[in-house]
Amino acid sequence: MYDQIASNKLRSAALIVVFVILVMAIGWVFGQATDWGYAGLVLAFGVAFAMAWGSYWYSDRIVLAMSRARPVDRDREPYIVNTVEGLAIAAGLPVPKAYVIDDPAPNAFATGRNPEHAAIAVTTGLVQKLDRQELEGVIAHELAHVKNYDTLVQTLTAVLAGTIALASDWMLHSMWWGGGRRRSNEGGQAQAIFMLVGIVLAILAPIFAVLIQMAISRKREYLADANGALLTRYPPGLAGALRKIAGDTNKLRVANKATESLYIYNPLKDYGGGMNALFNTHPPIEERIRRLEAM
């Protein structure tokens, strides 16, 4: 269990380093190949950062509203409150606000910019279809996301992905309309090479950015599984919950592309195996269960 946690942390950090290197590569080629110079990269980063900053501060309210989540009723649903409070205290975290989504599809998510401003939402279907140990496993998984600052990691990757997308788009436009940078002291052959590399990067970098972003998301799910199992000291509880959630035929009505990565199991399902699996926000459910059962 501890080995899995350490491995997932290391791999997540490595992926973020690769992300940053890709941004720097785009910026350097952008500065060499276009009339924008490095100002274009700074502007792209500024716009992406501003968008992600707003999302970071207000995403919890937006996501809860989009999901039609209501505050938990302590009188009607005391078990949800007690479970969240008990596990949060055991994890050494401030008790997050608890919300309920009235939907028969079993699922759950966590949101909030930090542990002090966190919220956990569960569907009525989750509470009805899971036993006590399974429900505790799911809530422990979501608390692990809160404790690991996964919202912050997602914000960072969103900034980097947004920067790459904007810089790539501006690079293509600058080359198309401006013909690239024209320096009298540089040879035409070198300029042509920079432009060719710039065009290739501008086309492929956004795709690589999405792939890295999805890979980080999958690693954070593995990490939350391991941390959640560590919190409850009962990995079969979360494994059983994942098996039931994945096997349920109900569709989560409030799910959409903007919120799919937040849930413990992708409510829009996945893209299948092979190359399509690279675009999944979550790891294969069979592999998650296998790792939990091996703990």
PDB file of N, CA and C in Angstrom, residues 42-57 155-156 158-160 162-163 166:
ATOM      1  N   VAL A  42       4.188  34.622 -22.848  1.00  0.00           N
ATOM      2  CA  VAL A  42       3.784  35.277 -21.604  1.00  0.00           C
ATOM      3  C   VAL A  42       2.298  35.603 -21.625  1.00  0.00           C
ATOM      4  N   LEU A  43       1.829  36.103 -22.759  1.00  0.00           N
ATOM      5  CA  LEU A  43       0.410  36.426 -22.885  1.00  0.00           C
ATOM      6  C   LEU A  43      -0.450  35.171 -22.811  1.00  0.00           C
ATOM      7  N   ALA A  44      -0.023  34.098 -23.477  1.00  0.00           N
ATOM      8  CA  ALA A  44      -0.765  32.842 -23.440  1.00  0.00           C
ATOM      9  C   ALA A  44      -0.846  32.304 -22.014  1.00  0.00           C
ATOM     10  N   PHE A  45       0.290  32.348 -21.309  1.00  0.00           N
ATOM     11  CA  PHE A  45       0.302  31.872 -19.929  1.00  0.00           C
ATOM     12  C   PHE A  45      -0.609  32.734 -19.051  1.00  0.00           C
ATOM     13  N   GLY A  46      -0.588  34.053 -19.273  1.00  0.00           N
ATOM     14  CA  GLY A  46      -1.419  34.957 -18.481  1.00  0.00           C
ATOM     15  C   GLY A  46      -2.900  34.679 -18.654  1.00  0.00           C
ATOM     16  N   VAL A  47      -3.323  34.473 -19.903  1.00  0.00           N
ATOM     17  CA  VAL A  47      -4.739  34.186 -20.161  1.00  0.00           C
ATOM     18  C   VAL A  47      -5.137  32.850 -19.546  1.00  0.00           C
ATOM     19  N   ALA A  48      -4.315  31.814 -19.765  1.00  0.00           N
ATOM     20  CA  ALA A  48      -4.623  30.499 -19.213  1.00  0.00           C
ATOM     21  C   ALA A  48      -4.653  30.530 -17.684  1.00  0.00           C
ATOM     22  N   PHE A  49      -3.697  31.271 -17.095  1.00  0.00           N
ATOM     23  CA  PHE A  49      -3.646  31.363 -15.634  1.00  0.00           C
ATOM     24  C   PHE A  49      -4.872  32.079 -15.084  1.00  0.00           C
ATOM     25  N   ALA A  50      -5.293  33.141 -15.753  1.00  0.00           N
ATOM     26  CA  ALA A  50      -6.475  33.882 -15.289  1.00  0.00           C
ATOM     27  C   ALA A  50      -7.717  33.002 -15.322  1.00  0.00           C
ATOM     28  N   MET A  51      -7.855  32.200 -16.381  1.00  0.00           N
ATOM     29  CA  MET A  51      -9.008  31.302 -16.478  1.00  0.00           C
ATOM     30  C   MET A  51      -8.968  30.237 -15.388  1.00  0.00           C
ATOM     31  N   ALA A  52      -7.789  29.655 -15.179  1.00  0.00           N
ATOM     32  CA  ALA A  52      -7.665  28.614 -14.163  1.00  0.00           C
ATOM     33  C   ALA A  52      -7.814  29.183 -12.748  1.00  0.00           C
ATOM     34  N   TRP A  53      -7.328  30.416 -12.541  1.00  0.00           N
ATOM     35  CA  TRP A  53      -7.444  31.050 -11.224  1.00  0.00           C
ATOM     36  C   TRP A  53      -8.903  31.254 -10.845  1.00  0.00           C
ATOM     37  N   GLY A  54      -9.696  31.728 -11.798  1.00  0.00           N
ATOM     38  CA  GLY A  54     -11.121  31.899 -11.538  1.00  0.00           C
ATOM     39  C   GLY A  54     -11.796  30.571 -11.265  1.00  0.00           C
ATOM     40  N   SER A  55     -11.390  29.554 -12.024  1.00  0.00           N
ATOM     41  CA  SER A  55     -11.950  28.226 -11.805  1.00  0.00           C
ATOM     42  C   SER A  55     -11.567  27.693 -10.431  1.00  0.00           C
ATOM     43  N   TYR A  56     -10.331  27.952 -10.013  1.00  0.00           N
ATOM     44  CA  TYR A  56      -9.850  27.469  -8.724  1.00  0.00           C
ATOM     45  C   TYR A  56     -10.664  28.046  -7.566  1.00  0.00           C
ATOM     46  N   TRP A  57     -10.997  29.337  -7.648  1.00  0.00           N
ATOM     47  CA  TRP A  57     -11.707  29.995  -6.554  1.00  0.00           C
ATOM     48  C   TRP A  57     -13.197  29.706  -6.548  1.00  0.00           C
ATOM     49  N   THR A 155      -5.734  22.165 -11.282  1.00  0.00           N
ATOM     50  CA  THR A 155      -5.634  23.565 -11.701  1.00  0.00           C
ATOM     51  C   THR A 155      -4.299  23.819 -12.400  1.00  0.00           C
ATOM     52  N   LEU A 156      -3.215  23.281 -11.839  1.00  0.00           N
ATOM     53  CA  LEU A 156      -1.897  23.449 -12.444  1.00  0.00           C
ATOM     54  C   LEU A 156      -1.859  22.850 -13.844  1.00  0.00           C
ATOM     55  N   ALA A 158      -4.353  22.317 -15.768  1.00  0.00           N
ATOM     56  CA  ALA A 158      -5.231  23.104 -16.642  1.00  0.00           C
ATOM     57  C   ALA A 158      -4.525  24.359 -17.146  1.00  0.00           C
ATOM     58  N   VAL A 159      -3.744  25.003 -16.259  1.00  0.00           N
ATOM     59  CA  VAL A 159      -2.969  26.186 -16.663  1.00  0.00           C
ATOM     60  C   VAL A 159      -1.971  25.811 -17.759  1.00  0.00           C
ATOM     61  N   LEU A 160      -1.259  24.725 -17.543  1.00  0.00           N
ATOM     62  CA  LEU A 160      -0.249  24.309 -18.513  1.00  0.00           C
ATOM     63  C   LEU A 160      -0.878  23.902 -19.842  1.00  0.00           C
ATOM     64  N   GLY A 162      -3.791  24.861 -20.997  1.00  0.00           N
ATOM     65  CA  GLY A 162      -4.333  26.060 -21.621  1.00  0.00           C
ATOM     66  C   GLY A 162      -3.253  26.907 -22.257  1.00  0.00           C
ATOM     67  N   THR A 163      -2.107  27.005 -21.584  1.00  0.00           N
ATOM     68  CA  THR A 163      -0.979  27.757 -22.143  1.00  0.00           C
ATOM     69  C   THR A 163      -0.508  27.140 -23.451  1.00  0.00           C
ATOM     70  N   LEU A 166      -3.159  27.770 -26.279  1.00  0.00           N
ATOM     71  CA  LEU A 166      -3.164  29.153 -26.758  1.00  0.00           C
ATOM     72  C   LEU A 166      -1.886  29.496 -27.522  1.00  0.00           C
TER      73      LEU A 166
END
